């Protein structure tokens, strides 16, 4: 960094002051050149991992996430003999998770929270029917493991993970399982794959909004970078299904929010997610 670059120097010394100055001087522009409601470019790579049942790699700007779907055979719960299991895990880059000791526990907690949110969305949206994971009632079911490995976190991780999940499920194939008549043990035929059936009519997608407040005025930043998330008063997540039904609303701590502002943010989220769906559909058409 050159000391002669005043903007970079101010950003290095006080990030909050840098953003406050910039946003006050620009009515609808961010330091990276985007408008408030403009998202970054999206890149998609499907069937990324060779030894998983389904996978994808997604880039939202500089945020890069790999989604991997694997599975193992398990005994069903006694409470539901026809239901399988789903587990979700989100892993941040090792350098980000461990380089700053003071934030280590906070980052781990955020990891666990995001993992649980993603699992809740899968269940609430009925994206995956647990009974479809049944191999033989009362004996064998699938336990799906959905891992999200973040290679680089530059903000908007929630949107990236959920988008990556939808792409990975589109290309998920499970091996054929047959039960041996004599031993009653499952036989796995890895060369006989069948497409995993899930509820494509739901397709939950997320819109993350960073809420910046200055002098009692709100500014909503769509698809925020990590810097924008750090300077925001609060972060708002909307998860919508294909019929625009709200699956999840989550707001971090911050100033109180009126019903009118929630409606305003919903309109922004809906418009943003329509663009995401168009991007997802086009990508799937190109690769089918």
Coordinates of C-alpha atoms in Angstrom, one line a residue:
X1 CA 0.0 0.0 0.0
X2 CA 1.3 3.4 -0.9
X3 CA 1.2 6.1 1.8
X4 CA 0.4 8.6 -0.9
X5 CA -3.0 6.9 -1.6
X6 CA -5.1 8.8 0.9
X7 CA -8.2 6.6 0.4
X8 CA -6.3 3.4 1.1
X9 CA -4.6 4.9 4.1
X10 CA -8.0 6.0 5.6
X11 CA -9.4 2.6 5.0
X12 CA -6.4 1.0 6.7
X13 CA -6.7 3.3 9.7
X14 CA -10.4 3.4 10.2
X15 CA -12.7 1.3 8.0
X16 CA -15.9 2.7 9.5
X17 CA -14.9 6.3 8.9
X18 CA -13.8 5.3 5.3
X19 CA -17.2 3.9 4.5
X20 CA -19.1 6.7 6.3
X21 CA -17.2 9.3 4.3
X22 CA -17.6 7.5 1.0
X23 CA -21.4 6.6 1.4
X24 CA -22.1 10.2 2.5
X25 CA -20.4 11.6 -0.6
X26 CA -22.0 9.1 -3.0
X27 CA -25.8 8.8 -3.2
X28 CA -26.0 5.3 -4.7
X29 CA -22.4 3.9 -5.0
X30 CA -20.1 1.8 -3.0
X31 CA -16.3 1.8 -2.7
X32 CA -16.0 -1.2 -5.1
X33 CA -18.0 0.7 -7.8
X34 CA -21.3 -1.2 -7.4
X35 CA -24.6 0.4 -6.8
X36 CA -26.3 -0.3 -3.4
X37 CA -28.7 -2.9 -4.9
X38 CA -26.2 -4.4 -7.4
X39 CA -24.7 -7.9 -6.8
X40 CA -21.3 -9.2 -7.8
X41 CA -20.6 -11.5 -10.7
X42 CA -21.5 -15.2 -10.1
X43 CA -19.5 -18.1 -11.4
X44 CA -20.7 -21.7 -11.2
X45 CA -18.8 -25.0 -11.6
X46 CA -20.9 -28.2 -11.2
X47 CA -19.8 -31.8 -10.5
X48 CA -16.6 -30.4 -9.1
X49 CA -15.5 -33.3 -6.9
X50 CA -14.9 -36.8 -8.3
X51 CA -15.6 -38.8 -5.2
X52 CA -18.8 -37.2 -4.0
X53 CA -22.4 -38.0 -5.0
X54 CA -22.9 -34.4 -6.0
X55 CA -20.9 -31.2 -5.8
X56 CA -20.5 -27.6 -7.0
X57 CA -18.1 -24.7 -6.7
X58 CA -19.7 -21.2 -6.5
X59 CA -18.0 -17.8 -6.6
X60 CA -19.9 -14.6 -5.5
X61 CA -17.2 -12.0 -6.3
X62 CA -14.2 -13.2 -4.3
X63 CA -16.3 -15.5 -2.0
X64 CA -15.7 -19.1 -3.0
X65 CA -17.6 -22.0 -1.7
X66 CA -17.5 -25.8 -2.5
X67 CA -20.6 -27.8 -1.7
X68 CA -20.2 -31.6 -1.4
X69 CA -23.0 -34.1 -1.0
X70 CA -22.0 -37.5 0.3
X71 CA -23.8 -40.3 2.2
X72 CA -23.5 -43.3 4.3
X73 CA -25.8 -46.1 5.3
X74 CA -27.4 -45.9 8.7
X75 CA -30.1 -47.5 10.9
X76 CA -33.3 -45.5 11.1
X77 CA -34.5 -43.9 14.3
X78 CA -37.1 -45.9 16.3
X79 CA -39.4 -42.8 16.2
X80 CA -39.5 -42.9 12.4
X81 CA -38.6 -46.1 10.7
X82 CA -38.9 -44.7 7.1
X83 CA -36.9 -41.4 7.6
X84 CA -33.2 -40.8 6.8
X85 CA -30.9 -38.2 8.2
X86 CA -29.3 -35.0 6.9
X87 CA -26.2 -33.3 8.4
X88 CA -24.8 -29.9 7.4
X89 CA -21.3 -28.6 8.2
X90 CA -19.8 -25.2 7.2
X91 CA -16.1 -24.8 7.3
X92 CA -14.4 -21.4 7.0
X93 CA -10.8 -21.0 5.6
X94 CA -8.3 -22.2 8.2
X95 CA -6.3 -19.0 7.9
X96 CA -9.4 -16.9 8.8
X97 CA -10.6 -19.2 11.5
X98 CA -7.3 -19.4 13.4
X99 CA -5.1 -16.4 12.5
X100 CA -6.9 -14.0 14.8
X101 CA -7.1 -15.5 18.3
X102 CA -9.5 -12.9 19.7
X103 CA -12.2 -13.8 17.1
X104 CA -11.6 -17.5 17.0
X105 CA -14.5 -18.5 19.2
X106 CA -16.8 -16.0 17.5
X107 CA -16.0 -17.4 14.0
X108 CA -16.6 -20.9 15.2
X109 CA -20.0 -19.9 16.7
X110 CA -20.9 -18.2 13.4
X111 CA -19.9 -21.4 11.6
X112 CA -22.2 -23.5 13.8
X113 CA -25.1 -20.9 13.4
X114 CA -24.8 -20.9 9.6
X115 CA -24.7 -24.7 9.6
X116 CA -27.9 -24.9 11.7
X117 CA -29.6 -22.2 9.5
X118 CA -28.9 -24.2 6.4
X119 CA -30.2 -27.4 8.0
X120 CA -33.4 -25.6 9.2
X121 CA -34.0 -24.2 5.7
X122 CA -33.7 -27.7 4.1
X123 CA -36.3 -29.0 6.6
X124 CA -38.7 -26.0 6.6
X125 CA -38.7 -25.7 2.8
X126 CA -39.2 -29.5 2.4
X127 CA -36.4 -29.4 -0.1
X128 CA -35.5 -33.0 0.8
X129 CA -38.1 -35.5 1.9
X130 CA -36.5 -37.6 4.7
X131 CA -38.6 -40.6 3.6
X132 CA -37.0 -40.5 0.2
X133 CA -33.8 -41.4 2.0
X134 CA -35.3 -44.8 3.1
X135 CA -33.7 -47.9 1.6
X136 CA -35.7 -50.5 3.5
X137 CA -38.2 -49.6 6.1
X138 CA -36.9 -50.2 9.6
X139 CA -33.5 -51.5 8.4
X140 CA -31.5 -49.1 6.3
X141 CA -31.7 -45.4 5.4
X142 CA -29.3 -42.9 3.9
X143 CA -27.6 -40.3 6.1
X144 CA -26.7 -37.4 3.7
X145 CA -23.7 -35.3 4.6
X146 CA -23.7 -31.9 3.1
X147 CA -20.4 -30.0 3.5
X148 CA -19.7 -26.4 2.7
X149 CA -16.0 -25.6 2.4
X150 CA -15.4 -21.9 2.1
X151 CA -12.1 -21.4 0.3
X152 CA -12.3 -17.6 0.5
X153 CA -14.8 -15.6 2.6
X154 CA -15.3 -12.1 1.2
X155 CA -18.8 -11.7 2.6
X156 CA -22.3 -13.0 1.7
X157 CA -21.5 -16.5 2.7
X158 CA -25.2 -17.4 3.4
X159 CA -26.3 -16.7 -0.2
X160 CA -23.3 -18.5 -1.6
X161 CA -23.8 -21.7 0.4
X162 CA -27.5 -21.9 -0.4
X163 CA -26.9 -21.3 -4.1
X164 CA -24.2 -23.9 -4.1
X165 CA -26.5 -26.4 -2.4
X166 CA -29.2 -26.0 -5.2
X167 CA -26.6 -26.6 -7.9
X168 CA -25.0 -29.6 -6.1
X169 CA -28.4 -31.3 -5.6
X170 CA -29.2 -30.9 -9.3
X171 CA -26.1 -33.1 -10.1
X172 CA -26.4 -35.6 -7.2
X173 CA -26.6 -39.3 -8.0
X174 CA -26.8 -42.0 -5.4
X175 CA -25.5 -45.6 -5.8
X176 CA -28.0 -48.4 -6.1
X177 CA -28.5 -50.3 -2.8
X178 CA -29.7 -53.9 -2.8
X179 CA -30.4 -56.0 0.3
X180 CA -28.8 -59.5 0.4
X181 CA -31.5 -62.0 0.9
X182 CA -29.4 -64.4 3.0
X183 CA -27.4 -61.9 5.2
X184 CA -29.9 -59.0 5.1
X185 CA -26.9 -56.7 4.6
X186 CA -26.9 -53.9 2.1
X187 CA -24.9 -54.3 -1.1
X188 CA -23.7 -51.0 -2.7
X189 CA -23.4 -50.8 -6.5
X190 CA -21.3 -47.7 -7.1
X191 CA -21.5 -48.2 -10.9
X192 CA -25.3 -48.2 -10.9
X193 CA -26.2 -44.6 -10.1
X194 CA -29.6 -43.0 -10.0
X195 CA -30.5 -39.4 -9.9
X196 CA -31.4 -38.2 -6.4
X197 CA -35.0 -37.0 -6.3
X198 CA -35.6 -33.9 -4.3
X199 CA -38.2 -31.1 -4.4
X200 CA -37.0 -28.8 -7.2
X201 CA -40.3 -26.8 -6.9
X202 CA -39.1 -25.2 -3.6
X203 CA -35.5 -24.1 -4.4
X204 CA -34.8 -21.8 -1.4
X205 CA -32.5 -19.0 -2.2
X206 CA -31.2 -16.3 0.2
X207 CA -30.7 -12.5 -0.1
X208 CA -28.4 -10.9 2.4
X209 CA -28.7 -7.2 3.1
X210 CA -26.2 -5.2 5.0
X211 CA -28.0 -2.3 6.8
X212 CA -25.9 0.8 7.1
X213 CA -27.2 3.6 9.3
X214 CA -26.0 7.2 9.5
X215 CA -27.9 10.2 10.9
X216 CA -31.1 8.2 11.2
X217 CA -31.0 7.3 7.5
X218 CA -30.8 3.6 6.3
X219 CA -28.9 2.4 3.3
X220 CA -29.3 -1.2 2.2
X221 CA -26.3 -2.9 0.6
X222 CA -27.2 -6.0 -1.4
X223 CA -24.6 -8.9 -1.7
X224 CA -22.3 -7.2 0.9
X225 CA -18.5 -7.8 1.0
X226 CA -16.9 -8.8 4.2
X227 CA -15.9 -5.2 4.8
X228 CA -19.4 -4.1 4.4
X229 CA -20.7 -6.7 6.8
X230 CA -18.2 -5.5 9.4
X231 CA -19.3 -1.9 9.2
X232 CA -23.0 -2.6 9.0
X233 CA -25.3 -1.9 11.9
X234 CA -27.0 -5.2 11.3
X235 CA -27.4 -8.0 8.7
X236 CA -30.7 -9.1 7.3
X237 CA -31.3 -12.5 5.6
X238 CA -34.4 -13.3 3.5
X239 CA -34.8 -16.9 2.3
X240 CA -37.5 -17.2 -0.3
X241 CA -39.0 -20.2 -2.1
X242 CA -40.0 -20.3 -5.8
X243 CA -43.5 -18.9 -5.1
X244 CA -41.9 -16.0 -3.2
X245 CA -43.0 -17.5 0.1
X246 CA -40.8 -16.5 3.0
X247 CA -38.9 -19.5 4.4
X248 CA -36.7 -17.6 6.8
X249 CA -36.1 -14.1 8.1
X250 CA -33.1 -13.5 10.3
X251 CA -31.8 -10.2 11.5
X252 CA -28.7 -9.7 13.6
X253 CA -28.6 -7.3 16.5
X254 CA -28.9 -3.6 15.7
X255 CA -31.4 -0.8 15.9
X256 CA -35.1 -1.6 15.9
X257 CA -36.7 -2.2 12.5
X258 CA -40.2 -1.1 11.6
X259 CA -42.7 -3.3 9.7
X260 CA -42.4 -0.8 6.8
X261 CA -38.7 -1.3 6.5
X262 CA -39.1 -5.1 6.6
X263 CA -41.5 -4.8 3.7
X264 CA -39.1 -2.5 1.8
X265 CA -36.3 -5.0 2.3
X266 CA -38.5 -7.8 1.2
X267 CA -39.1 -6.1 -2.1
X268 CA -35.3 -5.7 -2.6
X269 CA -34.8 -9.4 -1.6
X270 CA -37.4 -10.6 -4.0
X271 CA -35.9 -8.7 -6.9
X272 CA -32.4 -9.9 -6.1
X273 CA -33.6 -13.6 -5.8
X274 CA -35.4 -13.4 -9.1
X275 CA -32.0 -12.5 -10.7
X276 CA -30.4 -15.4 -8.8
X277 CA -33.0 -17.9 -10.1
X278 CA -32.5 -16.7 -13.6
X279 CA -28.7 -17.1 -13.2
X280 CA -29.3 -20.6 -11.8
X281 CA -31.7 -21.7 -14.5
X282 CA -29.4 -20.4 -17.3
X283 CA -26.4 -22.2 -15.8
X284 CA -28.4 -25.5 -15.5
X285 CA -29.7 -25.2 -19.1
X286 CA -26.1 -24.6 -20.4
X287 CA -24.8 -27.7 -18.6
X288 CA -27.6 -30.2 -19.1

